[in-house]
Short mmCIF file of C-alpha atoms and ligand atoms in Angstrom, two decimals:
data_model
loop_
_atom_site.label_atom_id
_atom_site.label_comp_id
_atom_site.label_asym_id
_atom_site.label_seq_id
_atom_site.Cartn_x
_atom_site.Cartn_y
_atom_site.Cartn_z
CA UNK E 1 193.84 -5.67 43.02
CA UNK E 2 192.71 -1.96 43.77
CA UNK E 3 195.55 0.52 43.58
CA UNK E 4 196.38 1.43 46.57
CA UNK E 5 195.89 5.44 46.07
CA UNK E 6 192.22 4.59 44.85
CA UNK E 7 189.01 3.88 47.44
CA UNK E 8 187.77 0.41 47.37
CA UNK E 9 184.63 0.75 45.78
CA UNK E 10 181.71 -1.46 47.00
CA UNK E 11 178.57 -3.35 46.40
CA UNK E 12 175.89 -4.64 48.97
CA UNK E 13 173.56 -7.26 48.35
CA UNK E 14 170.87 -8.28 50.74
CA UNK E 15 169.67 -5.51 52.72
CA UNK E 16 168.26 -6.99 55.51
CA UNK E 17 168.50 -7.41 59.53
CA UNK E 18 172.48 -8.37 59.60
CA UNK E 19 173.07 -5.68 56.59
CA UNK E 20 171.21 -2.75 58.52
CA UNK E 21 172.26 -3.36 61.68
CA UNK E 22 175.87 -4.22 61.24
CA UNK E 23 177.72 -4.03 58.23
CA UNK E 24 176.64 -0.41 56.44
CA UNK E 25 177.22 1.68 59.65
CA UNK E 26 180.34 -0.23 59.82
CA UNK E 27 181.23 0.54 56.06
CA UNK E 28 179.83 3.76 56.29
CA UNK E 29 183.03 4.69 58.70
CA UNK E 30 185.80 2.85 56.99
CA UNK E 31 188.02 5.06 55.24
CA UNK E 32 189.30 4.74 51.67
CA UNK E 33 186.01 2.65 50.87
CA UNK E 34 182.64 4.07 49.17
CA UNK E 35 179.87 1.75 48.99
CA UNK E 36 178.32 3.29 45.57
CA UNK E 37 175.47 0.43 45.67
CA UNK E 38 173.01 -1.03 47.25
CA UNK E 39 170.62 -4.32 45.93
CA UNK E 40 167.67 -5.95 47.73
CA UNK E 41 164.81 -7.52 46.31
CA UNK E 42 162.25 -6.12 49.28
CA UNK E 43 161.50 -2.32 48.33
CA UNK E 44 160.57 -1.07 51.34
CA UNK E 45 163.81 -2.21 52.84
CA UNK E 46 165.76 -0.81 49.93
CA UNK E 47 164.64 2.42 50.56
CA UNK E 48 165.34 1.79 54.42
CA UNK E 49 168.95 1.01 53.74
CA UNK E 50 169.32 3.58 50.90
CA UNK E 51 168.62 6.36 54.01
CA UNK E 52 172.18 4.94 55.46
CA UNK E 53 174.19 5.38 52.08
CA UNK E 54 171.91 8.45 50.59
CA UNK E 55 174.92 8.60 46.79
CA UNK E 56 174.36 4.66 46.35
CA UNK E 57 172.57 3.39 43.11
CA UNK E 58 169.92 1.12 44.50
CA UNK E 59 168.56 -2.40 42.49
CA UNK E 60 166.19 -4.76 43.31
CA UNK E 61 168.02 -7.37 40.96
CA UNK E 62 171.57 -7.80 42.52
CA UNK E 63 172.74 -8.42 38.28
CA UNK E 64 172.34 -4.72 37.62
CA UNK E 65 174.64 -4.32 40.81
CA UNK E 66 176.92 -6.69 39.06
CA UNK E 67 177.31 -5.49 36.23
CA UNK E 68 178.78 -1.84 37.18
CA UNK E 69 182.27 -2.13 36.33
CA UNK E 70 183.27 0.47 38.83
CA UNK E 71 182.38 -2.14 41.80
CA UNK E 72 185.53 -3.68 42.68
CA UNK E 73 183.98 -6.04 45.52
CA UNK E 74 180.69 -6.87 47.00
CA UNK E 75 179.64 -7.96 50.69
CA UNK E 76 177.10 -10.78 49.97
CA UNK E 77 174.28 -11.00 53.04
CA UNK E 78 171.42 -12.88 51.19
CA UNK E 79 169.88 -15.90 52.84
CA UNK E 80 171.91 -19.00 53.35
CA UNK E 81 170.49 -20.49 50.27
CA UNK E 82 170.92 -17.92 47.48
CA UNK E 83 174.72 -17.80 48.75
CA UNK E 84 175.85 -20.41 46.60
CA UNK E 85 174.18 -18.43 43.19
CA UNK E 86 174.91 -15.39 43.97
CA UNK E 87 178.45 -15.49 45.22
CA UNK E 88 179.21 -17.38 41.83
CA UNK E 89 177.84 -14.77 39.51
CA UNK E 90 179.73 -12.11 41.30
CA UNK E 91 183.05 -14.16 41.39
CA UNK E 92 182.50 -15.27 37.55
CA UNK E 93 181.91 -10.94 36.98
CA UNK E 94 185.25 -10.25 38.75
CA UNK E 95 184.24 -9.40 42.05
CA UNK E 96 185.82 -9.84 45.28
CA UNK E 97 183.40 -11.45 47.45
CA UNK E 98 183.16 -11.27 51.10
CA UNK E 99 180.40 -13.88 51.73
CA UNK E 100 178.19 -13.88 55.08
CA UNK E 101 178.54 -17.41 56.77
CA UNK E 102 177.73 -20.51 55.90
CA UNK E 103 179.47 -20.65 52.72
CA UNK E 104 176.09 -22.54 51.18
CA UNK E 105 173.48 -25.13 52.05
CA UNK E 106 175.17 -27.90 51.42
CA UNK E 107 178.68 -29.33 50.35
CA UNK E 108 178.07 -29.97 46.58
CA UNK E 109 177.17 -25.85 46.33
CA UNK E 110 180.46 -25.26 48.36
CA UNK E 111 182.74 -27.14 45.67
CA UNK E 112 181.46 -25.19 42.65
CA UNK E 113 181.76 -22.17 44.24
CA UNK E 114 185.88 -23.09 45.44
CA UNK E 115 186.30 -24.22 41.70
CA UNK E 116 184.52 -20.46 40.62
CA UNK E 117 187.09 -19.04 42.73
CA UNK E 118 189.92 -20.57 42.17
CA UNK E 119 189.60 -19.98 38.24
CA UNK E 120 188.30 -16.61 38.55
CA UNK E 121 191.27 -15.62 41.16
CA UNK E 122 189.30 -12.89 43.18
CA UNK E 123 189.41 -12.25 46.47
CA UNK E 124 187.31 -14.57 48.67
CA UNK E 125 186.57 -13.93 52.15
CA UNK E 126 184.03 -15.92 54.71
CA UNK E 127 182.51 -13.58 56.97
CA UNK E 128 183.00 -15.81 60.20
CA UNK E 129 184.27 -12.74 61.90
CA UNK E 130 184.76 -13.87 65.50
CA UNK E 131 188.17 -14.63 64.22
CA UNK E 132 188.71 -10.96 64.27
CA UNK E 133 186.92 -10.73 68.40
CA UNK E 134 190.39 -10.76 70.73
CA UNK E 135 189.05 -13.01 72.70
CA UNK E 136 189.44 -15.69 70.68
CA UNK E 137 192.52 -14.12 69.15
CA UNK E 138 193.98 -13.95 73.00
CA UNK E 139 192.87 -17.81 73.53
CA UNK E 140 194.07 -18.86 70.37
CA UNK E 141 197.74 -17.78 71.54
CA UNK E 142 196.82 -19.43 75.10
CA UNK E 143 196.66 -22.69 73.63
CA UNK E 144 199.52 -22.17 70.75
CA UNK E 145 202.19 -21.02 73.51
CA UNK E 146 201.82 -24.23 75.37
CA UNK E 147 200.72 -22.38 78.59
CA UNK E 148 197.55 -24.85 79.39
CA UNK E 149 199.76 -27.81 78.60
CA UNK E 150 198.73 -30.52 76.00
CA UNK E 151 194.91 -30.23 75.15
CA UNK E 152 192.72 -32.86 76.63
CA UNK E 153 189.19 -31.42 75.82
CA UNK E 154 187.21 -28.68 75.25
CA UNK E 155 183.30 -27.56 74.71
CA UNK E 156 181.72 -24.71 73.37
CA UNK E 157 178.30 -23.02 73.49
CA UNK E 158 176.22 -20.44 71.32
CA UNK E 159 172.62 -20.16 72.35
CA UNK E 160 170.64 -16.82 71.73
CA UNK E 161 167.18 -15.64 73.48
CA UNK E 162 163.79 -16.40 71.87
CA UNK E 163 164.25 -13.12 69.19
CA UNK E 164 162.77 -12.22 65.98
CA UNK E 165 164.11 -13.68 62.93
CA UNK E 166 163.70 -13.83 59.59
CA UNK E 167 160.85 -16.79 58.42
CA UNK E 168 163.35 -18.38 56.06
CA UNK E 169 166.01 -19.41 58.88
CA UNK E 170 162.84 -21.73 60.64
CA UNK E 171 163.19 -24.29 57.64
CA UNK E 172 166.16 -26.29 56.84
CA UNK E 173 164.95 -25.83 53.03
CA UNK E 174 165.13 -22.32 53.17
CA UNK E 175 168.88 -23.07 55.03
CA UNK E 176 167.20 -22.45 58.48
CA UNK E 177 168.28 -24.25 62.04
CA UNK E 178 171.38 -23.51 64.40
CA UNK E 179 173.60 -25.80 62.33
CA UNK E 180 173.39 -23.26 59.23
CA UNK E 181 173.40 -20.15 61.65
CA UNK E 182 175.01 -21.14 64.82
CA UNK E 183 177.41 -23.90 64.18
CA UNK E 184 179.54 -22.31 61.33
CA UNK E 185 181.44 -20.14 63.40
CA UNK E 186 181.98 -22.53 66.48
CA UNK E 187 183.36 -25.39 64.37
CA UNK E 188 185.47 -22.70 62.34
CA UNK E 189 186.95 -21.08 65.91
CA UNK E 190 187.26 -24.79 66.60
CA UNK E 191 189.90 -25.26 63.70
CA UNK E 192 191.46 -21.71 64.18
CA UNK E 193 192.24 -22.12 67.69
CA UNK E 194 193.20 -25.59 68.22
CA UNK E 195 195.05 -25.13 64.44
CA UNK E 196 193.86 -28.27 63.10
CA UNK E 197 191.33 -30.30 60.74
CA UNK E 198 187.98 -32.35 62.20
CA UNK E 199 188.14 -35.60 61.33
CA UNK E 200 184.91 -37.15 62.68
CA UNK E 201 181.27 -35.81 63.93
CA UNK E 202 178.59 -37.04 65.54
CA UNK E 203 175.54 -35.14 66.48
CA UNK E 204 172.09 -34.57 67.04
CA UNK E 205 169.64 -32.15 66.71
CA UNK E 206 166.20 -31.30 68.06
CA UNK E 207 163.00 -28.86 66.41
CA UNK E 208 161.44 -27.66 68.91
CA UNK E 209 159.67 -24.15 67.78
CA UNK E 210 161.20 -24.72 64.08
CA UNK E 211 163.43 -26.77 62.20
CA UNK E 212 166.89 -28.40 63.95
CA UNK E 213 166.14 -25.19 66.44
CA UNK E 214 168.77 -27.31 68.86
CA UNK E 215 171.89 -28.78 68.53
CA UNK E 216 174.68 -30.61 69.85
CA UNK E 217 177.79 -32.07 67.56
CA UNK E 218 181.09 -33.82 68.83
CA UNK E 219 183.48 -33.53 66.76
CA UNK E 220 187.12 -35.37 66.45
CA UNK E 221 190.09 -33.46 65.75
CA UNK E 222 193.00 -35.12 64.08
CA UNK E 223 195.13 -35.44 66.80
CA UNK E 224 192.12 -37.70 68.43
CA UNK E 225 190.86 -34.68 71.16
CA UNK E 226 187.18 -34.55 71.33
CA UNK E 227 185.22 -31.11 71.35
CA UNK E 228 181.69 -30.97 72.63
CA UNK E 229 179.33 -28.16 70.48
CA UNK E 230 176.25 -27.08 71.74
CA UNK E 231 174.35 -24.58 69.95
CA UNK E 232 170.14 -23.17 70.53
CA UNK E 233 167.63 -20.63 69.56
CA UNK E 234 165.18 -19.59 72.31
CA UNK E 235 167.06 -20.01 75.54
CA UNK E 236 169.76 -17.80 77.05
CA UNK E 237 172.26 -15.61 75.31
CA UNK E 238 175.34 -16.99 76.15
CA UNK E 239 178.58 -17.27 73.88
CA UNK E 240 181.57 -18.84 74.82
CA UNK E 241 184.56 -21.48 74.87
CA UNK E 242 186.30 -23.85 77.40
CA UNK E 243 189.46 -25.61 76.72
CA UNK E 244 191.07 -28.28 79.47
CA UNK E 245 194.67 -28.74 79.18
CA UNK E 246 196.77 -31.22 81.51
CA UNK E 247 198.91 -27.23 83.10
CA UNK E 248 195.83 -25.28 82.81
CA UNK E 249 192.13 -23.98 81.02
CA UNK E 250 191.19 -20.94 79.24
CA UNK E 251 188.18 -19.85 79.33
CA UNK E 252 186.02 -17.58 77.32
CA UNK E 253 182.32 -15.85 77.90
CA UNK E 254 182.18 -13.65 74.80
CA UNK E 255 179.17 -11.25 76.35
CA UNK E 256 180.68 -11.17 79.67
CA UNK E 257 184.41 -11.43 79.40
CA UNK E 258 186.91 -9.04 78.93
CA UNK E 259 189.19 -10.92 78.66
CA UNK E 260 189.96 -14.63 78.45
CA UNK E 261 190.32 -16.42 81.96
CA UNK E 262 193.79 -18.36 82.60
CA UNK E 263 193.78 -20.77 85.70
CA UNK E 264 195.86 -23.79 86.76
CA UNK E 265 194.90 -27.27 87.31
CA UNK E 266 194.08 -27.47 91.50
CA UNK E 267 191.29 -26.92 92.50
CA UNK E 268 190.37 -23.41 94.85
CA UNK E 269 193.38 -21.75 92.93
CA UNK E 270 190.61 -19.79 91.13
CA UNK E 271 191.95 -17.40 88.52
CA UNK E 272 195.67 -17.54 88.68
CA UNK E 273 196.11 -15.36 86.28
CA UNK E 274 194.16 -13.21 83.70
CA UNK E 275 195.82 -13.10 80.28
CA UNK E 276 196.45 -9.47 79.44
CA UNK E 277 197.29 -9.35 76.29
CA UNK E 278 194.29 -7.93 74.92
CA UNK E 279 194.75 -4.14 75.49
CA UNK E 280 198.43 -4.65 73.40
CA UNK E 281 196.78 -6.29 70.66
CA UNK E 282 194.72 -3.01 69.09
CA UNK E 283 195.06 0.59 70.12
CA UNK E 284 192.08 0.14 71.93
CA UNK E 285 190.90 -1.69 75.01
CA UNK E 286 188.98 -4.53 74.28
CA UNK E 287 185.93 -3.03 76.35
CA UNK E 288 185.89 0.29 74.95
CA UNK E 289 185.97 -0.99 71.82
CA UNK E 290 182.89 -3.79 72.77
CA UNK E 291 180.89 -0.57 73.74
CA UNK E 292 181.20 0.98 70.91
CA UNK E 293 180.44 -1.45 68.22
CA UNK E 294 177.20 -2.25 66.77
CA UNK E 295 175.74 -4.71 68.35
CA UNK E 296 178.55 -4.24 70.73
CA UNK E 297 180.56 -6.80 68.72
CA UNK E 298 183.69 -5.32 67.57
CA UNK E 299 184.95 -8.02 65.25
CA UNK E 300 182.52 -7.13 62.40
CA UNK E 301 184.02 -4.07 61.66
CA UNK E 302 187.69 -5.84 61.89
CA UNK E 303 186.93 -8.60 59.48
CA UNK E 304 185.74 -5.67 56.60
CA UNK E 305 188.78 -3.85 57.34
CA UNK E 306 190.77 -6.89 56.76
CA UNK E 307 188.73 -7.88 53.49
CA UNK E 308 189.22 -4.12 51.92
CA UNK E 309 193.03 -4.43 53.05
CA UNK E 310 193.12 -7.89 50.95
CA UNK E 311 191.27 -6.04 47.96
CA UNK E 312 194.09 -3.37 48.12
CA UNK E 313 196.26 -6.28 47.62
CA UNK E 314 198.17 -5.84 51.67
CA UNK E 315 197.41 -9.46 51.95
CA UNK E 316 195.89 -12.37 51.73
CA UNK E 317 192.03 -12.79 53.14
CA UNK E 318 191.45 -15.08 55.89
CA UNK E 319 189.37 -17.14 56.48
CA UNK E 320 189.08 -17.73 53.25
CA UNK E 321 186.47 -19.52 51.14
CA UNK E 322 188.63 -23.30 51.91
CA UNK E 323 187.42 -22.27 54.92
CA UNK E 324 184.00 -21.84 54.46
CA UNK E 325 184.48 -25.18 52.86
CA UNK E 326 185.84 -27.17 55.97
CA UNK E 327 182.77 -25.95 58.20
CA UNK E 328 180.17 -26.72 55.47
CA UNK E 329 181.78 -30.00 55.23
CA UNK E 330 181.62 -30.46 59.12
CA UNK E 331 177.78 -28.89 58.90
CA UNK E 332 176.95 -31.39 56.26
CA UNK E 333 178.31 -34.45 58.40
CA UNK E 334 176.61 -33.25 61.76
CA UNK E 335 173.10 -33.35 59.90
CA UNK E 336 173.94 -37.01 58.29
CA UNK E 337 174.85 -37.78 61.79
CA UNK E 338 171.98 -36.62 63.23
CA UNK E 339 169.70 -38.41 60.98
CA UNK E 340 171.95 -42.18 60.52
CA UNK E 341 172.70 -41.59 64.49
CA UNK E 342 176.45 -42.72 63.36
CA UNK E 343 179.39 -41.11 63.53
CA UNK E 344 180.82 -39.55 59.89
CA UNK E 345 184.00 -38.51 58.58
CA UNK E 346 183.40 -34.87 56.56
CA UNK E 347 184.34 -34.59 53.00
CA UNK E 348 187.96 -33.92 51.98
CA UNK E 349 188.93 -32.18 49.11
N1 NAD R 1 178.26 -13.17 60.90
C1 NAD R 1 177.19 -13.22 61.67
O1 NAD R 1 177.29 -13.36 62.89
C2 NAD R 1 175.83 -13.11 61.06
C3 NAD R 1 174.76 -12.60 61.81
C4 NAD R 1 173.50 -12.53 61.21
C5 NAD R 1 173.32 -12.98 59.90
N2 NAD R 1 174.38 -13.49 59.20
C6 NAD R 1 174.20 -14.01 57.83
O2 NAD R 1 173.81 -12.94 56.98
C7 NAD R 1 172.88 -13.40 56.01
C8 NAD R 1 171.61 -12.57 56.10
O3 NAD R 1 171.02 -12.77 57.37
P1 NAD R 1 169.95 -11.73 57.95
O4 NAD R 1 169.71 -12.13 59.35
O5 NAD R 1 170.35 -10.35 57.65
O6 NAD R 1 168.67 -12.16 57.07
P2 NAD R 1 167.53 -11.22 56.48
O7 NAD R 1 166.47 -12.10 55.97
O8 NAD R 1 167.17 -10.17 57.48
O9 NAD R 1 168.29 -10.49 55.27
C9 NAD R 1 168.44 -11.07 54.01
C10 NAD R 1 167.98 -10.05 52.98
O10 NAD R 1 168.27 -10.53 51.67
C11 NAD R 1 167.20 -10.10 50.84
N3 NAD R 1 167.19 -10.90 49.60
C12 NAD R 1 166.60 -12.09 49.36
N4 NAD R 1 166.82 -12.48 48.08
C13 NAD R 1 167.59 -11.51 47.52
C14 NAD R 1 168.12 -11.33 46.22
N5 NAD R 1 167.95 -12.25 45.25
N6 NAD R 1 168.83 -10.21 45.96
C15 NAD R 1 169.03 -9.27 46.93
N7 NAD R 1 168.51 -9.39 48.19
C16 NAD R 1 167.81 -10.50 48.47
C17 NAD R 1 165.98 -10.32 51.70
O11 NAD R 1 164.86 -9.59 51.21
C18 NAD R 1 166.47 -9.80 53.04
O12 NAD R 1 166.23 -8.43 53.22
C19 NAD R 1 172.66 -14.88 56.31
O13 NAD R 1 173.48 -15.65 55.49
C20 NAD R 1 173.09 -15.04 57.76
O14 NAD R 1 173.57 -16.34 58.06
C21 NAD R 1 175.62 -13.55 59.76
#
């Protein structure tokens, strides 16, 4: 761990849209944290990023970057498919690893890596950061308390407009398709919120402009509710949750809510009640702080604030790689389901 009176000193590798956009302006302002490099094997992007962090050493082979001994930790945004090799050779060099979601391509990649770090003993963080978005935090404690009764069902959606995006996410070789890029952090808010493991998935998917570029996926929880996932590139933007208990629903629209809607079971008695816990939870109020993230989500910035904190040894990262692991497990199912058209139980440990 990094003593606490030191800064946490940082590596970055893979410059590109989600790096840029989101996570250097966000490291950029946390304090007690100096990102001192910067690796990406596209130049001209290199330089772009450098402009951000104007005292980091820049490499366009993340190895060099490895192999400073002054980095205590690196924040891994590669594509999906170089996750599994390069989140290994930074674990195996001593590195705490934050690791953009999924954890890998495929479930074989997500075992070695959960053996790497469980011998090497780093720090190992997934970055499915909605975890950190109060909204979910708020309807998380909804459905713990009780308040919407027992759980009967529940659906989710995550569709984004037609936008530009990087050519290796339109093939599933290159880990492309809404079940690598979508689906991780819906079936992972899935298991944080209702607190418990997916036993069985079915699903199916559809290509229409690229690769599995449409999804839907039902899972099973343990306790035998069913949870309908729907996920798609190219229509409407439009993030959110809905979970039916026999006293109540909660409902979440993560672009348009401000909070997490509470109502009761009849019918007309719209909106009994908002929850309004949200403002308690940070100093700030959930919508000032929406406005003034980037990409007005305010739950990237939390989850690197929570992954230095576990560097500094405060406390334990979650989610954690096991994590990663359950949704890549879940991810690996839905696609087997989606080609065998049966139903299949994900891999345990
Ligand atoms: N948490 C979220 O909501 C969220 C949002 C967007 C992206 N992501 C994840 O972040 C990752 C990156 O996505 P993106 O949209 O920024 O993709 P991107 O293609 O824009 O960025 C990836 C960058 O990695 C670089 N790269 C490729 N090979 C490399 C290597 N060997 N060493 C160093 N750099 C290398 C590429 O040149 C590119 O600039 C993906 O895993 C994606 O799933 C997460």
């Amino acid at each position: 761990m990094v003593d606490m009176k030191k800064s946490v000193k940082l590596g970055l590798i893979g410059c590109g849209q989600i790096a840029q956009a989101v996570h250097l302006p966000n490291l950029t302002r946390l304090s007690e944290v100096e990102l001192v490099a910067l690796a990406e094997t596209d130049e001209s992007r290199l330089e772009q990023a450098g402009r951000q962090v104007p005292h980091a050493q820049k490499f366009t082979d993340y190895s060099q970057l490895l192999s400073m001994p002054e980095i205590d930790a690196v924040i891994v945004c590669v594509p999906n498919a170089l996750h599994a090799g390069v989140a290994i050779a930074a674990m195996e060099k001593g590195k705490h690893l934050y690791l953009e979601k999924p954890m890998a391509t495929g479930v074989e990649d997500a075992r070695r890596m959960l053996d790497v770090w469980q011998q090497t003993g780093v720090v190992g963080m997934m970055g499915f950061n909605y975890r950190f978005n109060q909204l979910y935090q708020t309807t998380q404690r909804v459905v713990q308390s009780g308040r919407i009764g027992e759980i009967v069902g529940a659906r989710s959606i995550f569709s984004t407009a037609d936008q530009e995006s990087p050519q290796w996410k339109k093939s599933r070789e290159s880990g492309g398709g809404v079940l690598l890029d979508l689906a991780p952090h819906d079936i992972d808010l899935v298991r944080f919120i209702l607190g418990q493991e997916i036993a069985e998935v079915s699903a199916s998917t559809r290509s229409l402009r690229s690769d599995a570029d449409i999804a839907t996926v039902q899972v099973r929880m343990e306790d035998g509710l069913y949870v309908q996932l729907f996920f798609s590139w190219g229509a409407v933007e439009e993030s959110g949750l809905e979970i039916y208990g026999t006293a109540g629903k909660v409902s979440l629209n993560r672009y348009e809510s401000l909070s997490p809607t509470v109502k009761g079971t009849k019918a007309g008695g719209q909106l009994k009640q908002i929850w309004r816990g949200l403002t308690s939870i940070a100093g700030l109020p959930y919508f000032v702080e929406r406005l003034r993230a980037p990409m007005n989500e305010p739950s990237f910035a939390r989850a690197l604030e929570h992954f230095v904190d576990a560097v500094r040894g405060e406390h334990r990262a979650s989610p954690d790689l096991f994590d990663g692991y359950r949704s890549q497990t879940v991810i690996q199912a839905a696609e087997e389901s989606a080609l065998t058209r049966h139903t299949i139980i994900p891999d345990s440990l």
